[in-house]
Amino acid sequence: MAKLVVISNRVAVPKARGAAGAQGGLAGALNSALRKHSGVWFGWSGQESEEGAGGGIDTQTHDGVTTATVDLSKRDIDEYYNGYANATLWPLFHYRLDLTEYERETGKGYERVNEAFAEAVTPLIEEDDLVWVHDYHLIPLGERLRSRGITNRIGFFLHIPWPPTRLFVSLPYHERLVRTMLQYDLIGFQTQEWLDSFLHYCTKELGAEVDEATGSVTLDGRTVTARAYPIGIDWDHFQAQGDTGESRQAEQRLLSSTRRRTAMIGVDRLDYSKGLPERIDGIGRFFDQHPERVRDLVYIQVAPPSREDVESYQQIRTLLEQKTGQINGARSEVDVVPIRYVNRGYTHAQLYGFFRAAKIGLVTPLRDGMNLVAKEYVAAQDPDDPGVLILSRFAGAAQQLEDAVLVNPHSPDDVAHAIGRALDMTLDERRARYDKMVRTVHDENVQNWTEDFVTDLTG
Ligand code: F6P
């Protein structure tokens, strides 16, 4: 029977799944797809070894999902992961030209690792298997597989934004990179906005023939289809987490430690795209305008460190520490601290409990492909007494969750105003907003996302 072969940079084995919420949405989403389609998940083990990808494949099966992983050498990790993927493509695709590094060597490392992945995964691909490649680390992989004679249907899904053409053309060899994408059969984006930017690039820069109604892109006699597939959460799995003692304990822990104050929560990887210093400025502005409300409101920022070998991530961490320290220094009383800043991850069950205890969820990225924390926050609310989601209009999720309180994350005044609105919102309004959002989060879940993509890929 044909199987699904998923290829992504990181592979999370199912037993480690509880921590996925704090690590990014991709891991949970893919496990779900693979359980359903009895598939193989290939990628980097997360380990460094001297031989790197040439050292062989480690295969394991847990809970019906087979993972096949290779190590990477130190040089590969530096050039491919820390370098081209996370110091070039990530900032550029999040509109941060100021942070984008253009180094020829890291570009070569990126191509080398894509080639090594293709070499390692090719023997695992059998006739009629569907191959699904994920994210910006592996854009050229489909073309590398084609050069090895793989004629199977191959899809690619980009989990992050696709930048406007005027930004994207600052990437040296941009045309070469996008031409490799035309070797896929299906390309998925999180939102119509990122899809539009991609189609615009193909028309203007490549001179491709683009049919916007169907998403077909034709160049040199080859046609690929590009569409938007907004990713969702694994609703059933997440609700099951809410039924655990671990989740209830986490909820009680937060409630009892905040007592009469309203808890407001943010959960983000420590990444500059998440708008954390800007968010803290917004909270600071709120307390400047309403100093007495320091007794009403406590903000909990959960921010597990991420990509710590990349300089821009070290800088954002320092900046955030300064800003939270300044506000806490200026606004704390002996018995009240306005911001709790926590540099660690929690399990999905614990996050569910925290989200339920928090009456305001603050999700304010400067740019985000989708953002599943926004959807998880909604999913965890008590339908009788739901909290308020404050959401950046620049997160992909804002295109589906229009009933959140939408904000411009660059504006401290806008964020401060939204916090005030959320604190004072009537139960009726909270319920009305929640009812609409929860329907979307429930209906447009990760199972539907997988099925939609796989059905279209099957052709
Ligand atoms: O969502 C984008 C993404 O890069 C995912 O691919 C990944 O799971 C997550 O962010 C965490 O990033 P990293 O794998 O670099 O720790």
mmCIF file of C-alpha atoms and ligand atoms in Angstrom, residues 8-11 20 22-28 30 41 44 81-82 85-86 90 94 134-137 158-160 190 269 271 274 305-307 313 368-370, ligand 1:
data_model
loop_
_atom_site.group_PDB
_atom_site.id
_atom_site.type_symbol
_atom_site.label_atom_id
_atom_site.label_comp_id
_atom_site.label_asym_id
_atom_site.label_seq_id
_atom_site.Cartn_x
_atom_site.Cartn_y
_atom_site.Cartn_z
ATOM 1 C CA SER A 8 10.970 18.093 7.539
ATOM 2 C CA ASN A 9 13.995 19.529 9.268
ATOM 3 C CA ARG A 10 12.942 18.442 12.736
ATOM 4 C CA VAL A 11 11.317 15.144 13.594
ATOM 5 C CA ALA A 20 5.019 20.286 21.037
ATOM 6 C CA ALA A 22 5.956 25.138 23.244
ATOM 7 C CA GLN A 23 8.158 24.044 20.343
ATOM 8 C CA GLY A 24 6.061 25.242 17.431
ATOM 9 C CA GLY A 25 2.986 23.817 15.776
ATOM 10 C CA LEU A 26 4.592 21.679 13.128
ATOM 11 C CA ALA A 27 5.440 18.684 15.289
ATOM 12 C CA GLY A 28 1.922 18.032 16.550
ATOM 13 C CA LEU A 30 2.619 16.088 11.403
ATOM 14 C CA TRP A 41 8.755 10.820 8.862
ATOM 15 C CA TRP A 44 17.309 15.617 11.201
ATOM 16 C CA TYR A 81 20.366 25.405 10.187
ATOM 17 C CA ASN A 82 21.865 28.367 12.085
ATOM 18 C CA ALA A 85 17.738 28.680 7.247
ATOM 19 C CA ASN A 86 17.685 30.806 10.399
ATOM 20 C CA TRP A 90 13.753 33.080 8.442
ATOM 21 C CA HIS A 94 9.395 37.508 8.262
ATOM 22 C CA HIS A 134 7.860 20.863 4.894
ATOM 23 C CA ASP A 135 9.132 24.339 5.409
ATOM 24 C CA TYR A 136 11.860 26.790 4.503
ATOM 25 C CA HIS A 137 14.759 24.532 5.471
ATOM 26 C CA LEU A 158 5.560 26.492 3.770
ATOM 27 C CA HIS A 159 4.753 27.062 7.455
ATOM 28 C CA ILE A 160 6.001 30.638 7.503
ATOM 29 C CA GLN A 190 -0.836 29.235 5.269
ATOM 30 C CA ARG A 269 9.233 30.734 21.297
ATOM 31 C CA ASP A 271 11.908 34.748 18.589
ATOM 32 C CA LYS A 274 6.848 37.123 17.940
ATOM 33 C CA PRO A 305 14.616 29.932 24.333
ATOM 34 C CA SER A 306 15.051 29.067 20.673
ATOM 35 C CA ARG A 307 17.929 28.942 18.131
ATOM 36 C CA TYR A 313 18.170 35.439 19.071
ATOM 37 C CA ASP A 368 3.649 34.972 11.658
ATOM 38 C CA GLY A 369 2.748 32.298 9.100
ATOM 39 C CA MET A 370 -0.258 31.178 11.168
HETATM 40 O O1 F6P B 1 7.020 27.009 12.384
HETATM 41 C C1 F6P B 1 8.291 27.207 11.931
HETATM 42 C C2 F6P B 1 9.323 26.344 12.650
HETATM 43 O O2 F6P B 1 10.583 26.496 12.086
HETATM 44 C C3 F6P B 1 8.996 24.871 12.604
HETATM 45 O O3 F6P B 1 9.471 24.274 11.434
HETATM 46 C C4 F6P B 1 9.641 24.379 13.864
HETATM 47 O O4 F6P B 1 9.025 23.243 14.380
HETATM 48 C C5 F6P B 1 9.482 25.545 14.828
HETATM 49 O O5 F6P B 1 9.434 26.693 14.021
HETATM 50 C C6 F6P B 1 10.583 25.580 15.882
HETATM 51 O O6 F6P B 1 11.825 25.956 15.325
HETATM 52 P P1 F6P B 1 13.162 25.129 15.452
HETATM 53 O O7 F6P B 1 12.932 23.808 14.790
HETATM 54 O O8 F6P B 1 14.202 25.940 14.764
HETATM 55 O O9 F6P B 1 13.418 24.962 16.913
#
